[in-house]
Amino acid sequence: MRERVVLVVDGDRKVRALVKRVLREAGYRVFEATTGLETLAICACRPIDLILTDLALSGIGAAQLAEAVRERFPSVSILGMSAHPEINPPGPIRECLRKPLDAAHLLARVHEHLAVPPKKRAATASPVLRWSEKQG
């Protein structure tokens, strides 16, 4: 079985570094991008299993990015993250993690998203946004 690959998309270098470290320590292969266009270029060059994207991207926004990913790379799962719960993007982002991120919660959500087989992910892509926060 090949290593699972996560692409972290955020304009904040510190957020990318933190998320990358947490995911790498958990055994994931991690790439990073700062914009939606950069994300699409990376997806075109290498297999990506999950995109973890900030909702407030410069250039094309998270909703446009998610729609483009669904169209071009339907097996890629997309998980949002934001410090602003008032942002409700349309598009195939099923869940959004609230920043600041809790490492254990982040890993649990990433693991759950990757546990869904690619064909089922593509078939069940939903425009419903659900906020996910650490419980407890």
XYZ file of N, CA and C in Angstrom:
408
model
N 0.840 -1.179 0.000
C 0.000 0.000 0.000
C 0.887 1.245 0.000
N 0.576 2.202 -0.849
C 1.413 3.390 -0.945
C 1.142 4.354 0.207
N 2.136 5.171 0.458
C 2.047 6.179 1.509
C 0.921 7.165 1.178
N 0.123 7.561 2.170
C -0.962 8.515 1.955
C -0.377 9.920 1.857
N -0.899 10.699 0.915
C -0.332 12.010 0.610
C -1.352 13.110 0.899
N -0.910 14.088 1.690
C -1.752 15.223 2.053
C -1.101 16.498 1.525
N -1.924 17.347 0.932
C -1.463 18.653 0.455
C -2.063 19.716 1.374
N -1.210 20.455 2.071
C -1.632 21.497 3.003
C -1.578 22.839 2.279
N -2.715 23.547 2.261
C -2.816 24.809 1.530
C -3.199 25.916 2.503
N -2.274 26.832 2.689
C -2.534 27.952 3.596
C -1.534 29.052 3.279
N -1.969 30.287 3.335
C -1.082 31.410 3.076
C -0.141 31.707 4.225
N -0.412 31.132 5.378
C 0.402 31.374 6.575
C 1.477 30.302 6.709
N 2.727 30.713 6.574
C 3.848 29.778 6.629
C 3.878 29.000 7.939
N 3.555 29.665 9.049
C 3.589 29.001 10.356
C 2.522 27.916 10.462
N 1.346 28.178 9.926
C 0.286 27.160 9.937
C 0.707 25.966 9.097
N 1.232 26.238 7.897
C 1.689 25.132 7.040
C 2.758 24.304 7.736
N 3.710 24.971 8.375
C 4.804 24.249 9.039
C 4.281 23.375 10.178
N 3.375 23.908 10.972
C 2.820 23.151 12.094
C 2.040 21.928 11.610
N 1.155 22.141 10.649
C 0.341 21.041 10.126
C 1.224 19.998 9.459
N 2.189 20.457 8.711
C 3.122 19.542 8.036
C 3.878 18.675 9.044
N 4.355 19.283 10.105
C 5.081 18.535 11.133
C 4.191 17.482 11.784
N 2.979 17.863 12.161
C 2.049 16.928 12.810
C 1.738 15.750 11.882
N 1.459 16.050 10.628
C 1.111 14.985 9.681
C 2.306 14.085 9.355
N 3.480 14.674 9.186
C 4.672 13.864 8.900
C 5.010 12.944 10.064
N 4.894 13.449 11.283
C 5.163 12.617 12.456
C 4.183 11.453 12.553
N 3.008 11.616 11.963
C 2.002 10.553 11.963
C 2.172 9.603 10.773
N 3.181 9.855 9.933
C 3.472 8.941 8.841
C 2.933 9.325 7.477
N 2.359 10.505 7.346
C 1.848 10.948 6.049
C 2.955 11.624 5.257
N 2.848 11.529 3.945
C 3.714 12.317 3.076
C 2.986 13.636 2.862
N 3.680 14.759 3.013
C 3.017 16.060 2.995
C 3.695 17.003 1.999
N 2.854 17.642 1.199
C 3.295 18.727 0.324
C 2.563 19.973 0.781
N 3.046 21.123 0.349
C 2.385 22.358 0.748
C 2.236 23.302 -0.429
N 1.208 24.146 -0.333
C 0.944 25.172 -1.339
C 0.420 26.405 -0.615
N 0.550 27.556 -1.272
C 0.069 28.795 -0.666
C -1.167 29.354 -1.359
N -1.452 28.882 -2.576
C -2.604 29.399 -3.338
C -3.372 28.249 -3.981
N -4.562 28.577 -4.435
C -5.369 27.595 -5.142
C -4.739 27.158 -6.453
N -4.172 28.098 -7.189
C -3.543 27.749 -8.466
C -2.344 26.834 -8.268
N -1.557 27.115 -7.249
C -0.419 26.253 -6.925
C -0.910 24.848 -6.549
N -2.019 24.788 -5.837
C -2.615 23.510 -5.449
C -2.991 22.685 -6.676
N -3.656 23.306 -7.633
C -4.060 22.596 -8.850
C -2.844 22.107 -9.635
N -1.789 22.909 -9.672
C -0.569 22.496 -10.377
C 0.065 21.285 -9.695
N 0.089 21.264 -8.375
C 0.655 20.123 -7.649
C -0.193 18.873 -7.871
N -1.507 19.028 -7.832
C -2.405 17.882 -8.057
C -2.224 17.282 -9.457
N -1.870 18.119 -10.406
C -1.665 17.643 -11.774
C -0.357 16.872 -11.919
N 0.581 17.072 -10.998
C 1.911 16.466 -11.095
C 2.098 15.206 -10.262
N 1.302 15.033 -9.207
C 1.525 13.901 -8.300
C 0.198 13.477 -7.691
N 0.118 12.212 -7.290
C -1.126 11.750 -6.658
C -1.298 12.354 -5.259
N -2.450 12.939 -5.031
C -2.788 13.536 -3.737
C -4.039 12.822 -3.230
N -4.036 12.444 -1.960
C -5.197 11.782 -1.367
C -6.132 12.770 -0.677
N -5.554 13.794 -0.048
C -6.349 14.749 0.715
C -5.748 16.129 0.586
N -6.626 17.112 0.366
C -6.217 18.518 0.410
C -6.802 19.094 1.687
N -5.930 19.666 2.504
C -6.336 20.354 3.716
C -6.121 21.834 3.440
N -7.224 22.574 3.208
C -7.090 23.944 2.737
C -7.743 24.965 3.650
N -7.059 26.083 3.796
C -7.644 27.221 4.476
C -8.780 27.738 3.599
N -9.840 28.244 4.211
C -10.965 28.758 3.437
C -10.701 30.145 2.882
N -9.765 30.881 3.466
C -9.474 32.251 3.041
C -8.196 32.269 2.212
N -8.292 31.774 0.989
C -7.128 31.753 0.098
C -7.089 33.012 -0.751
N -5.883 33.445 -1.094
C -5.772 34.552 -2.044
C -5.908 33.979 -3.454
N -6.303 34.814 -4.369
C -6.525 34.340 -5.736
C -7.852 33.607 -5.818
N -7.827 32.418 -6.391
C -9.081 31.661 -6.407
C -9.363 31.200 -4.982
N -10.595 31.322 -4.564
C -10.961 30.969 -3.202
C -11.104 29.471 -3.007
N -11.365 29.089 -1.781
C -11.482 27.674 -1.432
C -12.638 27.006 -2.162
N -13.753 27.711 -2.322
C -14.902 27.126 -3.014
C -14.560 26.836 -4.476
N -13.917 27.790 -5.146
C -13.520 27.581 -6.541
C -12.475 26.484 -6.648
N -11.555 26.462 -5.701
C -10.544 25.411 -5.681
C -11.209 24.045 -5.535
N -12.129 23.928 -4.580
C -12.806 22.649 -4.344
C -13.576 22.192 -5.578
N -14.246 23.111 -6.246
C -14.984 22.752 -7.462
C -14.037 22.274 -8.559
N -12.919 22.967 -8.726
C -11.937 22.566 -9.743
C -11.325 21.207 -9.415
N -11.028 20.970 -8.146
C -10.464 19.677 -7.740
C -11.467 18.568 -7.994
N -12.729 18.777 -7.620
C -13.761 17.753 -7.832
C -13.902 17.406 -9.308
N -13.805 18.444 -10.152
C -13.952 18.235 -11.592
C -12.742 17.500 -12.187
N -11.534 17.904 -11.798
C -10.314 17.361 -12.402
C -9.750 16.148 -11.674
N -9.942 16.097 -10.361
C -9.348 15.036 -9.536
C -10.404 14.515 -8.553
N -11.432 13.839 -9.057
C -12.593 13.484 -8.213
C -12.290 12.562 -7.039
N -11.180 11.863 -7.035
C -10.889 10.960 -5.921
C -10.199 11.660 -4.748
N -9.852 12.936 -4.909
C -9.170 13.673 -3.858
C -10.197 14.174 -2.839
N -9.952 13.886 -1.592
C -10.799 14.380 -0.511
C -10.351 15.785 -0.135
N -11.316 16.625 0.293
C -10.986 18.001 0.651
C -11.525 18.274 2.046
N -10.651 18.797 2.882
C -10.997 19.157 4.247
C -10.599 20.618 4.432
N -11.542 21.441 4.887
C -11.266 22.858 5.074
C -10.757 23.153 6.473
N -10.222 24.350 6.628
C -9.828 24.835 7.954
C -9.927 26.358 7.933
N -10.345 26.923 9.072
C -10.485 28.369 9.140
C -10.557 28.826 10.589
N -10.091 30.030 10.820
C -10.230 30.660 12.130
C -11.530 31.460 12.197
N -12.266 31.484 11.086
C -13.475 32.301 10.978
C -14.704 31.432 10.720
N -15.441 31.065 11.768
C -16.597 30.185 11.578
C -17.729 30.826 10.789
N -17.683 32.137 10.583
C -18.739 32.780 9.802
C -18.582 32.543 8.301
N -17.433 32.046 7.886
C -17.220 31.753 6.461
C -17.910 30.433 6.136
N -18.836 30.478 5.206
C -19.564 29.285 4.782
C -19.429 29.125 3.276
N -18.364 28.514 2.802
C -18.170 28.428 1.355
C -19.086 27.393 0.718
N -19.571 27.686 -0.474
C -20.267 26.639 -1.224
C -19.225 25.689 -1.779
N -19.649 24.627 -2.371
C -18.712 23.698 -2.999
C -18.552 22.431 -2.207
N -17.788 21.532 -2.746
C -17.683 20.183 -2.169
C -16.723 20.058 -0.991
N -16.809 20.984 -0.052
C -16.039 20.853 1.182
C -17.009 20.350 2.235
N -16.826 19.105 2.651
C -17.781 18.473 3.565
C -17.576 18.856 5.012
N -16.384 19.263 5.353
C -16.085 19.530 6.749
C -15.015 20.599 6.840
N -15.093 21.395 7.900
C -14.100 22.437 8.121
C -13.631 22.388 9.561
N -12.323 22.349 9.747
C -11.721 22.362 11.077
C -11.511 23.805 11.524
N -11.753 24.055 12.777
C -11.575 25.404 13.304
C -10.140 25.585 13.796
N -9.530 26.702 13.396
C -8.219 27.086 13.893
C -8.413 27.856 15.190
N -7.500 27.801 16.112
C -6.256 27.039 16.041
C -6.534 25.547 16.101
N -5.732 24.808 15.369
C -5.924 23.368 15.241
C -5.364 22.618 16.444
N -6.092 21.610 16.860
C -5.632 20.676 17.882
C -5.027 19.482 17.142
N -3.792 19.118 17.449
C -3.079 18.075 16.706
C -3.835 16.745 16.699
N -4.324 16.314 17.851
C -5.028 15.026 17.918
C -6.311 15.056 17.106
N -7.046 16.153 17.179
C -8.288 16.280 16.412
C -7.986 16.329 14.914
N -6.960 17.082 14.545
C -6.547 17.154 13.145
C -6.238 15.767 12.608
N -5.437 15.002 13.333
C -5.074 13.656 12.881
C -6.295 12.748 12.788
N -7.202 12.851 13.736
C -8.410 12.019 13.708
C -9.254 12.322 12.478
N -9.411 13.612 12.148
C -10.232 13.993 10.994
C -9.548 13.602 9.680
N -8.236 13.799 9.604
C -7.504 13.404 8.398
C -7.622 11.896 8.198
N -7.401 11.148 9.268
C -7.494 9.690 9.182
C -8.890 9.263 8.716
N -9.922 9.875 9.263
C -11.287 9.507 8.870
C -11.556 9.828 7.404
N -11.107 10.983 6.953
C -11.315 11.338 5.543
C -10.592 10.368 4.617
N -9.408 9.948 5.009
C -8.639 9.039 4.160
C -9.118 7.601 4.262
N -9.921 7.286 5.261
C -10.449 5.933 5.417
C -11.542 5.633 4.398
N -12.135 6.671 3.824
C -13.179 6.486 2.817
C -12.503 6.170 1.489
N -12.870 5.062 0.847
C -12.242 4.714 -0.435
C -12.445 5.813 -1.484
N -11.455 6.033 -2.368
C -11.540 7.109 -3.358
C -12.819 7.112 -4.183
N -13.273 5.947 -4.632
C -14.489 5.924 -5.454
C -15.692 6.391 -4.653
N -15.754 6.021 -3.383
C -16.863 6.452 -2.545
C -16.763 7.947 -2.250
N -15.540 8.463 -2.070
C -15.362 9.901 -1.851
C -15.929 10.675 -3.028
N -15.605 10.220 -4.245
C -16.070 10.916 -5.435
C -17.590 10.845 -5.544
N -18.169 9.711 -5.185
C -19.611 9.529 -5.306
C -20.384 10.275 -4.227
N -19.755 10.536 -3.091
C -20.482 11.149 -1.984
C -20.083 12.598 -1.742
N -19.375 13.201 -2.688
C -18.999 14.603 -2.518
C -20.262 15.426 -2.287
N -20.242 16.226 -1.256
C -21.428 16.959 -0.853
C -21.103 18.417 -0.624
N -22.036 19.323 -0.981
C -21.794 20.736 -0.733
C -22.094 21.153 0.708
N -22.427 20.222 1.566
C -22.779 20.545 2.948
C -21.508 20.832 3.748
N -21.516 21.943 4.445
C -20.373 22.301 5.269
C -20.700 22.012 6.721
N -19.816 21.312 7.388
C -19.985 21.001 8.802
C -18.722 21.451 9.517
N -18.905 22.206 10.593
C -17.757 22.631 11.392
C -17.379 21.522 12.326
N -16.114 21.268 12.439
C -15.606 20.220 13.318
C -14.673 20.847 14.331
N -14.983 20.628 15.590
C -14.141 21.143 16.659
C -13.796 20.023 17.608
N -12.685 20.204 18.268
C -12.284 19.238 19.286
C -13.374 19.152 20.348
N -13.766 17.966 20.655
C -14.786 17.762 21.680
C -14.103 17.508 23.020
N -14.650 18.099 24.064
C -14.091 17.820 25.380
C -13.472 18.982 25.930
